[in-house]
mmCIF file of C-alpha atoms and ligand atoms in Angstrom:
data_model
loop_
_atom_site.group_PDB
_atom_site.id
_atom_site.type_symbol
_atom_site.label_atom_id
_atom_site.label_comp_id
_atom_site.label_asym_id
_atom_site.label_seq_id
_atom_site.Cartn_x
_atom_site.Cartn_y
_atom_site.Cartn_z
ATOM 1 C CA UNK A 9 3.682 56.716 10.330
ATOM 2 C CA UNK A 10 -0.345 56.162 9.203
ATOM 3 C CA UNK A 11 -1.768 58.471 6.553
ATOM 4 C CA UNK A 12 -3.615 60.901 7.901
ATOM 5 C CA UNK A 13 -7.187 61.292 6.799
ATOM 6 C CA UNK A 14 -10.034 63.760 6.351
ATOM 7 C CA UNK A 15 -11.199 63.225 10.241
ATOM 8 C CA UNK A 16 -7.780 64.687 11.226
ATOM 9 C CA UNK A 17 -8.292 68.013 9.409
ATOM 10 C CA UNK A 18 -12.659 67.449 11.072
ATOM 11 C CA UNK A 19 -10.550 67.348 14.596
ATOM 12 C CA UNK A 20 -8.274 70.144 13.658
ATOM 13 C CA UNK A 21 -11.661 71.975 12.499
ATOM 14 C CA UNK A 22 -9.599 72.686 9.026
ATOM 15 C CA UNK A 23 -12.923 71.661 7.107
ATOM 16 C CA UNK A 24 -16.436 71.656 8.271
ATOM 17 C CA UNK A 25 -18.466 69.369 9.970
ATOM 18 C CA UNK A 26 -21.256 69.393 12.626
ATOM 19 C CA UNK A 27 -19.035 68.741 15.757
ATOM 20 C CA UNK A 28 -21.259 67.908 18.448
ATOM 21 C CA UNK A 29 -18.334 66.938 20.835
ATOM 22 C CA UNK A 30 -14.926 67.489 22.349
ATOM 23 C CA UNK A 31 -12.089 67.330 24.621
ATOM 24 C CA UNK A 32 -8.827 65.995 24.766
ATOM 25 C CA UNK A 33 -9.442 62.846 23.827
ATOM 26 C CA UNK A 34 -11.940 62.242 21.512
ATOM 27 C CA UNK A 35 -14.053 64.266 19.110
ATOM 28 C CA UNK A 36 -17.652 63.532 17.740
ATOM 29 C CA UNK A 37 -19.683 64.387 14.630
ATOM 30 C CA UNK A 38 -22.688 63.810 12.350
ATOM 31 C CA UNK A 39 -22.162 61.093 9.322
ATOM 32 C CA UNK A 40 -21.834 63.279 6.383
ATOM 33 C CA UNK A 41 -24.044 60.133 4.915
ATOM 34 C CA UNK A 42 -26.350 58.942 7.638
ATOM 35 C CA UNK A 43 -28.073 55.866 7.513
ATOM 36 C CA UNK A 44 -30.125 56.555 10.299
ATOM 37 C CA UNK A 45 -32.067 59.783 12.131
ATOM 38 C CA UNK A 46 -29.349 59.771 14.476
ATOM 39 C CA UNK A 47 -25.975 58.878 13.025
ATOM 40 C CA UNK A 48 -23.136 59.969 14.570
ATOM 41 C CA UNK A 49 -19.058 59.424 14.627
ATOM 42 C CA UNK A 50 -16.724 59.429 17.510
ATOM 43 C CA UNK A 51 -13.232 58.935 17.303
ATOM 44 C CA UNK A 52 -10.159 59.144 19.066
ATOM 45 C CA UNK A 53 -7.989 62.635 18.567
ATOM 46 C CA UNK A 54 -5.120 60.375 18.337
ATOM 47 C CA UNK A 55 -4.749 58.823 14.408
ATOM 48 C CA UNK A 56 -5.087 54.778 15.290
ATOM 49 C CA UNK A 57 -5.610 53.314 11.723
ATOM 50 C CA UNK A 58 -7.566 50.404 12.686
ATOM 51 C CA UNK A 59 -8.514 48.372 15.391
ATOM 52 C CA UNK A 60 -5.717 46.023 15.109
ATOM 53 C CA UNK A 61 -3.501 49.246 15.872
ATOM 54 C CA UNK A 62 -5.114 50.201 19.037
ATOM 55 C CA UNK A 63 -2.250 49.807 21.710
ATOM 56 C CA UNK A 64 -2.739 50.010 25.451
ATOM 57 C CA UNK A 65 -1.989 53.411 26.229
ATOM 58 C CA UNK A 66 -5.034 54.272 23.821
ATOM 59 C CA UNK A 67 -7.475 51.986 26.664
ATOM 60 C CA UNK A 68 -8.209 55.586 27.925
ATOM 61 C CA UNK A 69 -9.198 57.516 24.866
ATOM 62 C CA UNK A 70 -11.189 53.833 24.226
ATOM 63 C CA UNK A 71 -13.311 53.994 27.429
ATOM 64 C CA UNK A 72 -14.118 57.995 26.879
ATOM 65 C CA UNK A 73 -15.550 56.932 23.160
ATOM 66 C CA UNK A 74 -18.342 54.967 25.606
ATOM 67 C CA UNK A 75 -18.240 57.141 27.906
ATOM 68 C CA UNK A 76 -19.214 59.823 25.272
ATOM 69 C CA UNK A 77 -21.727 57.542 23.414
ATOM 70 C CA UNK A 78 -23.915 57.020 26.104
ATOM 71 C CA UNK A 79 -23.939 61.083 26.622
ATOM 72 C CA UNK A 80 -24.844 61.498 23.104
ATOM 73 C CA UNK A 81 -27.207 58.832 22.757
ATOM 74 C CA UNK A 82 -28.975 60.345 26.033
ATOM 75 C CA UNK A 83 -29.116 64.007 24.295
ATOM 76 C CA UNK A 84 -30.589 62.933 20.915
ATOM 77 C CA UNK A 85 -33.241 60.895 22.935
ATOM 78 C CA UNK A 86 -32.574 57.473 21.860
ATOM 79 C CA UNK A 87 -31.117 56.094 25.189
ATOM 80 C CA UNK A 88 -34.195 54.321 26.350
ATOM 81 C CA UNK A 89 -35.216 53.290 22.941
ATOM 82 C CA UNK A 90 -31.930 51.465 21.906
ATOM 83 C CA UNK A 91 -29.261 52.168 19.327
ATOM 84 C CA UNK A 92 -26.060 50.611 18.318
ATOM 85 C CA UNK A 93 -22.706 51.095 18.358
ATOM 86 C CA UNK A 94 -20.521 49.700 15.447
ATOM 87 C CA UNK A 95 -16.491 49.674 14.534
ATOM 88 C CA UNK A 96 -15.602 48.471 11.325
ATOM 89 C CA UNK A 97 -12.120 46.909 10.796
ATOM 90 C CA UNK A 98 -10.445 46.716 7.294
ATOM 91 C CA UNK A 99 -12.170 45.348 4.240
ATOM 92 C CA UNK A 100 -14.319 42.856 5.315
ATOM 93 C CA UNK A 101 -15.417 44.831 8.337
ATOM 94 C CA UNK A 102 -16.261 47.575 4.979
ATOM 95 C CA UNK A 103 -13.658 50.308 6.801
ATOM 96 C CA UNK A 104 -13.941 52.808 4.443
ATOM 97 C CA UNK A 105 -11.528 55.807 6.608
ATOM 98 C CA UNK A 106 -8.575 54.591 8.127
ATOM 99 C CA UNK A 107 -8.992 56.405 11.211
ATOM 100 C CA UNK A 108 -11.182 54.242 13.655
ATOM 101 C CA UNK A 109 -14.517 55.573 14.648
ATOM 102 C CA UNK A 110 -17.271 54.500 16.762
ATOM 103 C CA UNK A 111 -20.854 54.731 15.109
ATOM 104 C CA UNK A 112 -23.701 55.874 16.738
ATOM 105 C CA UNK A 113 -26.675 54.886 14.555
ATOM 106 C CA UNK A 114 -30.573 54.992 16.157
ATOM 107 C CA UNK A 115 -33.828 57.048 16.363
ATOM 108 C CA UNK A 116 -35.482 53.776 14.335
ATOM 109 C CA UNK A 117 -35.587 50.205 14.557
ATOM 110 C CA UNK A 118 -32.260 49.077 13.019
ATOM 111 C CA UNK A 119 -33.279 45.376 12.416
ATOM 112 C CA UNK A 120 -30.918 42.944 13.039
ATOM 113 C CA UNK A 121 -27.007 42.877 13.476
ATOM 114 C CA UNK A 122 -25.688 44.618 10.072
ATOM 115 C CA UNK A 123 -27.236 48.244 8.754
ATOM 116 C CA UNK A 124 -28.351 47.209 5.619
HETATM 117 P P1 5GP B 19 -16.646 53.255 7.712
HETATM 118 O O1 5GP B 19 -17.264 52.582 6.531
HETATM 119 O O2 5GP B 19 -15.189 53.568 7.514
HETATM 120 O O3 5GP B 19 -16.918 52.528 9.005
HETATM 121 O O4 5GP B 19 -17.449 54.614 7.881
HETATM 122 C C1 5GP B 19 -16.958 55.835 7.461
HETATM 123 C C2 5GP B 19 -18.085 56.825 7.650
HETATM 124 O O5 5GP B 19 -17.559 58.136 7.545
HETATM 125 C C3 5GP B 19 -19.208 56.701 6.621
HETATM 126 O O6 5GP B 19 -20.441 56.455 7.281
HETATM 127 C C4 5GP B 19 -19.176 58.052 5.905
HETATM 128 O O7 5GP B 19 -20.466 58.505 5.558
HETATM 129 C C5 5GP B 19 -18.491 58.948 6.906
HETATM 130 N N1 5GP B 19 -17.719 60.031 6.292
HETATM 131 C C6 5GP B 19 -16.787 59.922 5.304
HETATM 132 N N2 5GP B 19 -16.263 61.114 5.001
HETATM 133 C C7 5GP B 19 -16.859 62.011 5.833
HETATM 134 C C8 5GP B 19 -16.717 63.430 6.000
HETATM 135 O O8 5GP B 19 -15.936 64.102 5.320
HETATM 136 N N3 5GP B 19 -17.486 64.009 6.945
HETATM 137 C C9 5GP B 19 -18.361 63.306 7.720
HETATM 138 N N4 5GP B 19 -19.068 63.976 8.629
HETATM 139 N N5 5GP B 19 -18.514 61.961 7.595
HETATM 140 C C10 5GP B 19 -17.780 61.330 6.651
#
């Protein structure tokens, strides 16, 4: 059984954080740390580790964390500008919470491939 971490008790609502959107699958937030005017995390309710643990009965709580990005992206009008989307896999993908999340970074240029 994974470790729970601090996004479980952000989905439970057990400590705060600007939720900005969810349902029964997947719940989205601001970076506590953001790295860009529009930074925001969405994750799956369910805890999946890492990528390598995402199993195929997860494929629908995967396609509603797009599905959800491009709403979100629309509503902090950066759609038609551009953004990018960014999942970061154990150490050398610089996973720092072992519950997978989807960034949502934009509202500026972002330069090429990596954030910094
Ligand atoms: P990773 O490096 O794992 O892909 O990204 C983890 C992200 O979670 C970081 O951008 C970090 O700022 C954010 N983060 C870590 N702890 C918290 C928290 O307690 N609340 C919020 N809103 N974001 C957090």
């Amino acid at each position: 059984m994974a470790e729970e971490t601090i996004f479980s008790k952000i989905i439970r609502k057990e400590i705060p954080a600007d939720v900005v959107y969810q349902d029964d699958l997947v719940t989205a937030f601001r970076d506590i740390n953001p790295r860009a005017p529009s930074h925001l995390l969405i994750i799956p309710n369910k805890l999946i580790p890492t990528v390598n643990d995402i199993e195929v009965e997860d494929e629908a709580a995967m396609g509603r964390m797009f599905t959800v990005a491009r709403k979100l992206a629309a509503e902090e009008g950066i759609a038609e500008d551009g953004y990018r989307l960014i999942m970061n896999c154990n150490v050398h993908g610089g996973q720092e919470v072992y519950h997978i999340h989807m960034h949502l970074v934009g509202g500026r240029p972002l330069g090429p491939l990596l954030l910094n």
